[in-house]
């Protein structure tokens, strides 16, 4: 039975779930961003920070600190999601 519980925990903390958590947190924090804008963070970070500044008025430095906190809270601060 314990093995089954460990499997459930592993599924709940898989990287796709954590990726989704990061995206949700980003949308909650910066409500003017579209899903495409959020996706830019993961594929073209430079463009993401430009768009964030345009839409939300948030500097790159502030955004990087926020993202570090979001990733740490989601358990994703190992660099895989940046």
PDB file of N, CA and C in Angstrom:
ATOM      1  N   UNK A   1       0.820  -1.195   0.000  1.00  0.00           N
ATOM      2  CA  UNK A   1       0.000   0.000   0.000  1.00  0.00           C
ATOM      3  C   UNK A   1       0.862   1.256   0.000  1.00  0.00           C
ATOM      4  N   UNK A   2       1.953   1.227   0.723  1.00  0.00           N
ATOM      5  CA  UNK A   2       2.830   2.391   0.750  1.00  0.00           C
ATOM      6  C   UNK A   2       3.394   2.677  -0.633  1.00  0.00           C
ATOM      7  N   UNK A   3       3.684   1.629  -1.387  1.00  0.00           N
ATOM      8  CA  UNK A   3       4.211   1.824  -2.739  1.00  0.00           C
ATOM      9  C   UNK A   3       3.212   2.566  -3.595  1.00  0.00           C
ATOM     10  N   UNK A   4       1.925   2.252  -3.465  1.00  0.00           N
ATOM     11  CA  UNK A   4       0.888   2.954  -4.207  1.00  0.00           C
ATOM     12  C   UNK A   4       0.849   4.426  -3.852  1.00  0.00           C
ATOM     13  N   UNK A   5       1.002   4.726  -2.579  1.00  0.00           N
ATOM     14  CA  UNK A   5       1.015   6.121  -2.153  1.00  0.00           C
ATOM     15  C   UNK A   5       2.215   6.859  -2.729  1.00  0.00           C
ATOM     16  N   UNK A   6       3.372   6.210  -2.767  1.00  0.00           N
ATOM     17  CA  UNK A   6       4.555   6.839  -3.346  1.00  0.00           C
ATOM     18  C   UNK A   6       4.362   7.127  -4.816  1.00  0.00           C
ATOM     19  N   UNK A   7       3.679   6.230  -5.520  1.00  0.00           N
ATOM     20  CA  UNK A   7       3.405   6.439  -6.937  1.00  0.00           C
ATOM     21  C   UNK A   7       2.523   7.664  -7.127  1.00  0.00           C
ATOM     22  N   UNK A   8       1.525   7.810  -6.293  1.00  0.00           N
ATOM     23  CA  UNK A   8       0.644   8.973  -6.393  1.00  0.00           C
ATOM     24  C   UNK A   8       1.411  10.264  -6.142  1.00  0.00           C
ATOM     25  N   UNK A   9       2.285  10.253  -5.167  1.00  0.00           N
ATOM     26  CA  UNK A   9       3.084  11.436  -4.874  1.00  0.00           C
ATOM     27  C   UNK A   9       3.975  11.763  -6.063  1.00  0.00           C
ATOM     28  N   UNK A  10       4.577  10.740  -6.651  1.00  0.00           N
ATOM     29  CA  UNK A  10       5.450  10.974  -7.806  1.00  0.00           C
ATOM     30  C   UNK A  10       4.669  11.591  -8.956  1.00  0.00           C
ATOM     31  N   UNK A  11       3.458  11.134  -9.204  1.00  0.00           N
ATOM     32  CA  UNK A  11       2.645  11.703 -10.278  1.00  0.00           C
ATOM     33  C   UNK A  11       2.273  13.143  -9.984  1.00  0.00           C
ATOM     34  N   UNK A  12       1.956  13.448  -8.748  1.00  0.00           N
ATOM     35  CA  UNK A  12       1.534  14.796  -8.380  1.00  0.00           C
ATOM     36  C   UNK A  12       2.679  15.791  -8.485  1.00  0.00           C
ATOM     37  N   UNK A  13       3.899  15.308  -8.400  1.00  0.00           N
ATOM     38  CA  UNK A  13       5.036  16.218  -8.453  1.00  0.00           C
ATOM     39  C   UNK A  13       5.842  16.042  -9.735  1.00  0.00           C
ATOM     40  N   UNK A  14       5.234  15.482 -10.764  1.00  0.00           N
ATOM     41  CA  UNK A  14       5.943  15.312 -12.027  1.00  0.00           C
ATOM     42  C   UNK A  14       6.191  16.673 -12.670  1.00  0.00           C
ATOM     43  N   UNK A  15       7.167  16.719 -13.571  1.00  0.00           N
ATOM     44  CA  UNK A  15       7.510  18.016 -14.145  1.00  0.00           C
ATOM     45  C   UNK A  15       6.372  18.615 -14.952  1.00  0.00           C
ATOM     46  N   UNK A  16       5.510  17.863 -15.659  1.00  0.00           N
ATOM     47  CA  UNK A  16       4.397  18.532 -16.353  1.00  0.00           C
ATOM     48  C   UNK A  16       3.437  19.213 -15.391  1.00  0.00           C
ATOM     49  N   UNK A  17       3.215  18.580 -14.230  1.00  0.00           N
ATOM     50  CA  UNK A  17       2.343  19.207 -13.239  1.00  0.00           C
ATOM     51  C   UNK A  17       2.968  20.476 -12.675  1.00  0.00           C
ATOM     52  N   UNK A  18       4.256  20.425 -12.424  1.00  0.00           N
ATOM     53  CA  UNK A  18       4.941  21.604 -11.903  1.00  0.00           C
ATOM     54  C   UNK A  18       4.985  22.710 -12.957  1.00  0.00           C
ATOM     55  N   UNK A  19       5.171  22.344 -14.214  1.00  0.00           N
ATOM     56  CA  UNK A  19       5.138  23.319 -15.308  1.00  0.00           C
ATOM     57  C   UNK A  19       3.778  24.014 -15.336  1.00  0.00           C
ATOM     58  N   UNK A  20       2.710  23.235 -15.224  1.00  0.00           N
ATOM     59  CA  UNK A  20       1.361  23.807 -15.205  1.00  0.00           C
ATOM     60  C   UNK A  20       1.182  24.730 -14.004  1.00  0.00           C
ATOM     61  N   UNK A  21       1.714  24.329 -12.857  1.00  0.00           N
ATOM     62  CA  UNK A  21       1.622  25.171 -11.657  1.00  0.00           C
ATOM     63  C   UNK A  21       2.307  26.518 -11.875  1.00  0.00           C
ATOM     64  N   UNK A  22       3.471  26.489 -12.507  1.00  0.00           N
ATOM     65  CA  UNK A  22       4.192  27.731 -12.783  1.00  0.00           C
ATOM     66  C   UNK A  22       3.363  28.633 -13.684  1.00  0.00           C
ATOM     67  N   UNK A  23       2.802  28.067 -14.729  1.00  0.00           N
ATOM     68  CA  UNK A  23       1.990  28.863 -15.663  1.00  0.00           C
ATOM     69  C   UNK A  23       0.786  29.483 -14.968  1.00  0.00           C
ATOM     70  N   UNK A  24       0.138  28.724 -14.113  1.00  0.00           N
ATOM     71  CA  UNK A  24      -1.011  29.237 -13.366  1.00  0.00           C
ATOM     72  C   UNK A  24      -0.589  30.383 -12.459  1.00  0.00           C
ATOM     73  N   UNK A  25       0.502  30.199 -11.747  1.00  0.00           N
ATOM     74  CA  UNK A  25       0.996  31.255 -10.852  1.00  0.00           C
ATOM     75  C   UNK A  25       1.342  32.525 -11.625  1.00  0.00           C
ATOM     76  N   UNK A  26       1.959  32.359 -12.794  1.00  0.00           N
ATOM     77  CA  UNK A  26       2.313  33.519 -13.614  1.00  0.00           C
ATOM     78  C   UNK A  26       1.064  34.278 -14.042  1.00  0.00           C
ATOM     79  N   UNK A  27       0.032  33.552 -14.480  1.00  0.00           N
ATOM     80  CA  UNK A  27      -1.215  34.194 -14.918  1.00  0.00           C
ATOM     81  C   UNK A  27      -1.914  34.890 -13.760  1.00  0.00           C
ATOM     82  N   UNK A  28      -1.832  34.322 -12.566  1.00  0.00           N
ATOM     83  CA  UNK A  28      -2.448  34.952 -11.400  1.00  0.00           C
ATOM     84  C   UNK A  28      -1.694  36.216 -11.006  1.00  0.00           C
ATOM     85  N   UNK A  29      -0.385  36.171 -11.093  1.00  0.00           N
ATOM     86  CA  UNK A  29       0.431  37.318 -10.714  1.00  0.00           C
ATOM     87  C   UNK A  29       0.330  38.443 -11.740  1.00  0.00           C
ATOM     88  N   UNK A  30       0.379  38.080 -13.010  1.00  0.00           N
ATOM     89  CA  UNK A  30       0.364  39.066 -14.092  1.00  0.00           C
ATOM     90  C   UNK A  30      -0.852  38.795 -14.975  1.00  0.00           C
ATOM     91  N   UNK A  31      -1.986  39.344 -14.579  1.00  0.00           N
ATOM     92  CA  UNK A  31      -3.255  39.008 -15.213  1.00  0.00           C
ATOM     93  C   UNK A  31      -3.440  39.537 -16.635  1.00  0.00           C
ATOM     94  N   UNK A  32      -2.585  40.425 -17.094  1.00  0.00           N
ATOM     95  CA  UNK A  32      -2.712  40.946 -18.452  1.00  0.00           C
ATOM     96  C   UNK A  32      -1.975  40.095 -19.485  1.00  0.00           C
ATOM     97  N   UNK A  33      -1.273  39.076 -19.020  1.00  0.00           N
ATOM     98  CA  UNK A  33      -0.548  38.204 -19.938  1.00  0.00           C
ATOM     99  C   UNK A  33      -1.471  37.149 -20.526  1.00  0.00           C
ATOM    100  N   UNK A  34      -1.288  36.876 -21.797  1.00  0.00           N
ATOM    101  CA  UNK A  34      -2.023  35.786 -22.458  1.00  0.00           C
ATOM    102  C   UNK A  34      -1.284  34.469 -22.201  1.00  0.00           C
ATOM    103  N   UNK A  35      -1.929  33.383 -22.568  1.00  0.00           N
ATOM    104  CA  UNK A  35      -1.266  32.077 -22.464  1.00  0.00           C
ATOM    105  C   UNK A  35      -0.009  32.050 -23.323  1.00  0.00           C
ATOM    106  N   UNK A  36      -0.069  32.675 -24.483  1.00  0.00           N
ATOM    107  CA  UNK A  36       1.093  32.741 -25.371  1.00  0.00           C
ATOM    108  C   UNK A  36       2.232  33.523 -24.713  1.00  0.00           C
ATOM    109  N   UNK A  37       1.899  34.618 -24.029  1.00  0.00           N
ATOM    110  CA  UNK A  37       2.923  35.394 -23.324  1.00  0.00           C
ATOM    111  C   UNK A  37       3.614  34.528 -22.272  1.00  0.00           C
ATOM    112  N   UNK A  38       2.835  33.791 -21.519  1.00  0.00           N
ATOM    113  CA  UNK A  38       3.381  32.925 -20.470  1.00  0.00           C
ATOM    114  C   UNK A  38       4.277  31.857 -21.098  1.00  0.00           C
ATOM    115  N   UNK A  39       3.861  31.306 -22.195  1.00  0.00           N
ATOM    116  CA  UNK A  39       4.651  30.278 -22.888  1.00  0.00           C
ATOM    117  C   UNK A  39       6.004  30.839 -23.332  1.00  0.00           C
ATOM    118  N   UNK A  40       6.046  32.120 -23.659  1.00  0.00           N
ATOM    119  CA  UNK A  40       7.304  32.743 -24.072  1.00  0.00           C
ATOM    120  C   UNK A  40       8.381  32.623 -23.006  1.00  0.00           C
ATOM    121  N   UNK A  41       7.989  32.653 -21.746  1.00  0.00           N
ATOM    122  CA  UNK A  41       8.977  32.559 -20.664  1.00  0.00           C
ATOM    123  C   UNK A  41       9.815  31.290 -20.814  1.00  0.00           C
ATOM    124  N   UNK A  42       9.177  30.237 -21.249  1.00  0.00           N
ATOM    125  CA  UNK A  42       9.843  28.943 -21.334  1.00  0.00           C
ATOM    126  C   UNK A  42      10.590  28.726 -22.642  1.00  0.00           C
ATOM    127  N   UNK A  43      10.218  29.467 -23.693  1.00  0.00           N
ATOM    128  CA  UNK A  43      10.869  29.232 -24.987  1.00  0.00           C
ATOM    129  C   UNK A  43      11.699  30.419 -25.475  1.00  0.00           C
ATOM    130  N   UNK A  44      11.300  31.635 -25.117  1.00  0.00           N
ATOM    131  CA  UNK A  44      12.038  32.841 -25.509  1.00  0.00           C
ATOM    132  C   UNK A  44      11.989  33.853 -24.358  1.00  0.00           C
ATOM    133  N   UNK A  45      12.780  33.611 -23.311  1.00  0.00           N
ATOM    134  CA  UNK A  45      12.716  34.465 -22.121  1.00  0.00           C
ATOM    135  C   UNK A  45      12.893  35.948 -22.409  1.00  0.00           C
ATOM    136  N   UNK A  46      13.775  36.300 -23.334  1.00  0.00           N
ATOM    137  CA  UNK A  46      13.994  37.717 -23.636  1.00  0.00           C
ATOM    138  C   UNK A  46      12.694  38.376 -24.107  1.00  0.00           C
ATOM    139  N   UNK A  47      11.976  37.684 -24.989  1.00  0.00           N
ATOM    140  CA  UNK A  47      10.709  38.213 -25.478  1.00  0.00           C
ATOM    141  C   UNK A  47       9.663  38.280 -24.374  1.00  0.00           C
ATOM    142  N   UNK A  48       9.697  37.294 -23.485  1.00  0.00           N
ATOM    143  CA  UNK A  48       8.765  37.304 -22.360  1.00  0.00           C
ATOM    144  C   UNK A  48       8.953  38.562 -21.519  1.00  0.00           C
ATOM    145  N   UNK A  49      10.198  38.880 -21.166  1.00  0.00           N
ATOM    146  CA  UNK A  49      10.445  40.032 -20.308  1.00  0.00           C
ATOM    147  C   UNK A  49      10.074  41.341 -21.004  1.00  0.00           C
ATOM    148  N   UNK A  50      10.270  41.412 -22.301  1.00  0.00           N
ATOM    149  CA  UNK A  50       9.857  42.600 -23.058  1.00  0.00           C
ATOM    150  C   UNK A  50       8.335  42.742 -23.015  1.00  0.00           C
ATOM    151  N   UNK A  51       7.649  41.650 -23.281  1.00  0.00           N
ATOM    152  CA  UNK A  51       6.187  41.680 -23.285  1.00  0.00           C
ATOM    153  C   UNK A  51       5.640  41.981 -21.900  1.00  0.00           C
ATOM    154  N   UNK A  52       6.249  41.435 -20.867  1.00  0.00           N
ATOM    155  CA  UNK A  52       5.814  41.692 -19.497  1.00  0.00           C
ATOM    156  C   UNK A  52       5.955  43.175 -19.165  1.00  0.00           C
ATOM    157  N   UNK A  53       7.047  43.775 -19.570  1.00  0.00           N
ATOM    158  CA  UNK A  53       7.263  45.208 -19.341  1.00  0.00           C
ATOM    159  C   UNK A  53       6.196  46.017 -20.071  1.00  0.00           C
ATOM    160  N   UNK A  54       5.894  45.654 -21.316  1.00  0.00           N
ATOM    161  CA  UNK A  54       4.894  46.375 -22.103  1.00  0.00           C
ATOM    162  C   UNK A  54       3.496  46.260 -21.511  1.00  0.00           C
ATOM    163  N   UNK A  55       3.111  45.064 -21.108  1.00  0.00           N
ATOM    164  CA  UNK A  55       1.740  44.811 -20.671  1.00  0.00           C
ATOM    165  C   UNK A  55       1.487  45.095 -19.198  1.00  0.00           C
ATOM    166  N   UNK A  56       2.505  44.879 -18.363  1.00  0.00           N
ATOM    167  CA  UNK A  56       2.307  44.991 -16.917  1.00  0.00           C
ATOM    168  C   UNK A  56       3.162  46.073 -16.273  1.00  0.00           C
ATOM    169  N   UNK A  57       4.146  46.580 -17.012  1.00  0.00           N
ATOM    170  CA  UNK A  57       5.025  47.595 -16.442  1.00  0.00           C
ATOM    171  C   UNK A  57       5.996  47.044 -15.411  1.00  0.00           C
ATOM    172  N   UNK A  58       6.311  45.754 -15.502  1.00  0.00           N
ATOM    173  CA  UNK A  58       7.184  45.088 -14.533  1.00  0.00           C
ATOM    174  C   UNK A  58       8.589  44.988 -15.124  1.00  0.00           C
ATOM    175  N   UNK A  59       9.573  45.420 -14.359  1.00  0.00           N
ATOM    176  CA  UNK A  59      10.955  45.334 -14.834  1.00  0.00           C
ATOM    177  C   UNK A  59      11.434  43.892 -14.842  1.00  0.00           C
ATOM    178  N   UNK A  60      12.451  43.653 -15.629  1.00  0.00           N
ATOM    179  CA  UNK A  60      13.026  42.310 -15.706  1.00  0.00           C
ATOM    180  C   UNK A  60      13.534  41.858 -14.343  1.00  0.00           C
ATOM    181  N   UNK A  61      14.181  42.766 -13.615  1.00  0.00           N
ATOM    182  CA  UNK A  61      14.745  42.413 -12.315  1.00  0.00           C
ATOM    183  C   UNK A  61      13.654  41.946 -11.347  1.00  0.00           C
ATOM    184  N   UNK A  62      12.557  42.682 -11.306  1.00  0.00           N
ATOM    185  CA  UNK A  62      11.448  42.305 -10.424  1.00  0.00           C
ATOM    186  C   UNK A  62      10.846  40.982 -10.889  1.00  0.00           C
ATOM    187  N   UNK A  63      10.660  40.835 -12.197  1.00  0.00           N
ATOM    188  CA  UNK A  63      10.082  39.603 -12.742  1.00  0.00           C
ATOM    189  C   UNK A  63      10.964  38.395 -12.444  1.00  0.00           C
ATOM    190  N   UNK A  64      12.263  38.553 -12.564  1.00  0.00           N
ATOM    191  CA  UNK A  64      13.170  37.430 -12.275  1.00  0.00           C
ATOM    192  C   UNK A  64      13.083  37.012 -10.814  1.00  0.00           C
ATOM    193  N   UNK A  65      12.971  37.988  -9.913  1.00  0.00           N
ATOM    194  CA  UNK A  65      12.811  37.650  -8.490  1.00  0.00           C
ATOM    195  C   UNK A  65      11.493  36.925  -8.253  1.00  0.00           C
ATOM    196  N   UNK A  66      10.427  37.401  -8.889  1.00  0.00           N
ATOM    197  CA  UNK A  66       9.120  36.754  -8.749  1.00  0.00           C
ATOM    198  C   UNK A  66       9.159  35.329  -9.292  1.00  0.00           C
ATOM    199  N   UNK A  67       9.785  35.156 -10.443  1.00  0.00           N
ATOM    200  CA  UNK A  67       9.866  33.825 -11.035  1.00  0.00           C
ATOM    201  C   UNK A  67      10.698  32.880 -10.179  1.00  0.00           C
ATOM    202  N   UNK A  68      11.753  33.372  -9.594  1.00  0.00           N
ATOM    203  CA  UNK A  68      12.568  32.531  -8.709  1.00  0.00           C
ATOM    204  C   UNK A  68      11.734  32.059  -7.524  1.00  0.00           C
ATOM    205  N   UNK A  69      10.918  32.949  -6.990  1.00  0.00           N
ATOM    206  CA  UNK A  69      10.064  32.581  -5.864  1.00  0.00           C
ATOM    207  C   UNK A  69       8.994  31.580  -6.294  1.00  0.00           C
ATOM    208  N   UNK A  70       8.368  31.810  -7.448  1.00  0.00           N
ATOM    209  CA  UNK A  70       7.349  30.889  -7.949  1.00  0.00           C
ATOM    210  C   UNK A  70       7.949  29.505  -8.163  1.00  0.00           C
ATOM    211  N   UNK A  71       9.113  29.443  -8.799  1.00  0.00           N
ATOM    212  CA  UNK A  71       9.741  28.152  -9.068  1.00  0.00           C
ATOM    213  C   UNK A  71      10.158  27.453  -7.780  1.00  0.00           C
ATOM    214  N   UNK A  72      10.633  28.209  -6.809  1.00  0.00           N
ATOM    215  CA  UNK A  72      11.017  27.605  -5.532  1.00  0.00           C
ATOM    216  C   UNK A  72       9.795  27.025  -4.824  1.00  0.00           C
ATOM    217  N   UNK A  73       8.683  27.758  -4.854  1.00  0.00           N
ATOM    218  CA  UNK A  73       7.467  27.280  -4.201  1.00  0.00           C
ATOM    219  C   UNK A  73       6.892  26.054  -4.887  1.00  0.00           C
ATOM    220  N   UNK A  74       7.085  25.941  -6.189  1.00  0.00           N
ATOM    221  CA  UNK A  74       6.592  24.783  -6.945  1.00  0.00           C
ATOM    222  C   UNK A  74       7.587  23.627  -6.938  1.00  0.00           C
ATOM    223  N   UNK A  75       8.758  23.846  -6.369  1.00  0.00           N
ATOM    224  CA  UNK A  75       9.781  22.810  -6.367  1.00  0.00           C
ATOM    225  C   UNK A  75      10.472  22.679  -7.710  1.00  0.00           C
ATOM    226  N   UNK A  76      10.501  23.768  -8.451  1.00  0.00           N
ATOM    227  CA  UNK A  76      11.046  23.745  -9.813  1.00  0.00           C
ATOM    228  C   UNK A  76      12.278  24.623  -9.940  1.00  0.00           C
ATOM    229  N   UNK A  77      12.956  24.882  -8.869  1.00  0.00           N
ATOM    230  CA  UNK A  77      14.081  25.824  -8.918  1.00  0.00           C
ATOM    231  C   UNK A  77      15.398  25.170  -9.319  1.00  0.00           C
ATOM    232  N   UNK A  78      15.313  24.042 -10.026  1.00  0.00           N
ATOM    233  CA  UNK A  78      16.522  23.351 -10.470  1.00  0.00           C
ATOM    234  C   UNK A  78      16.971  23.791 -11.854  1.00  0.00           C
ATOM    235  N   UNK A  79      16.324  24.788 -12.450  1.00  0.00           N
ATOM    236  CA  UNK A  79      16.728  25.294 -13.741  1.00  0.00           C
ATOM    237  C   UNK A  79      16.025  24.655 -14.925  1.00  0.00           C
ATOM    238  N   UNK A  80      15.285  23.609 -14.707  1.00  0.00           N
ATOM    239  CA  UNK A  80      14.643  22.897 -15.806  1.00  0.00           C
ATOM    240  C   UNK A  80      13.544  23.717 -16.481  1.00  0.00           C
ATOM    241  N   UNK A  81      12.950  24.678 -15.784  1.00  0.00           N
ATOM    242  CA  UNK A  81      11.801  25.384 -16.287  1.00  0.00           C
ATOM    243  C   UNK A  81      12.102  26.789 -16.756  1.00  0.00           C
ATOM    244  N   UNK A  82      13.329  27.151 -16.839  1.00  0.00           N
ATOM    245  CA  UNK A  82      13.662  28.511 -17.262  1.00  0.00           C
ATOM    246  C   UNK A  82      14.045  28.551 -18.706  1.00  0.00           C
TER     247      UNK A  82
END
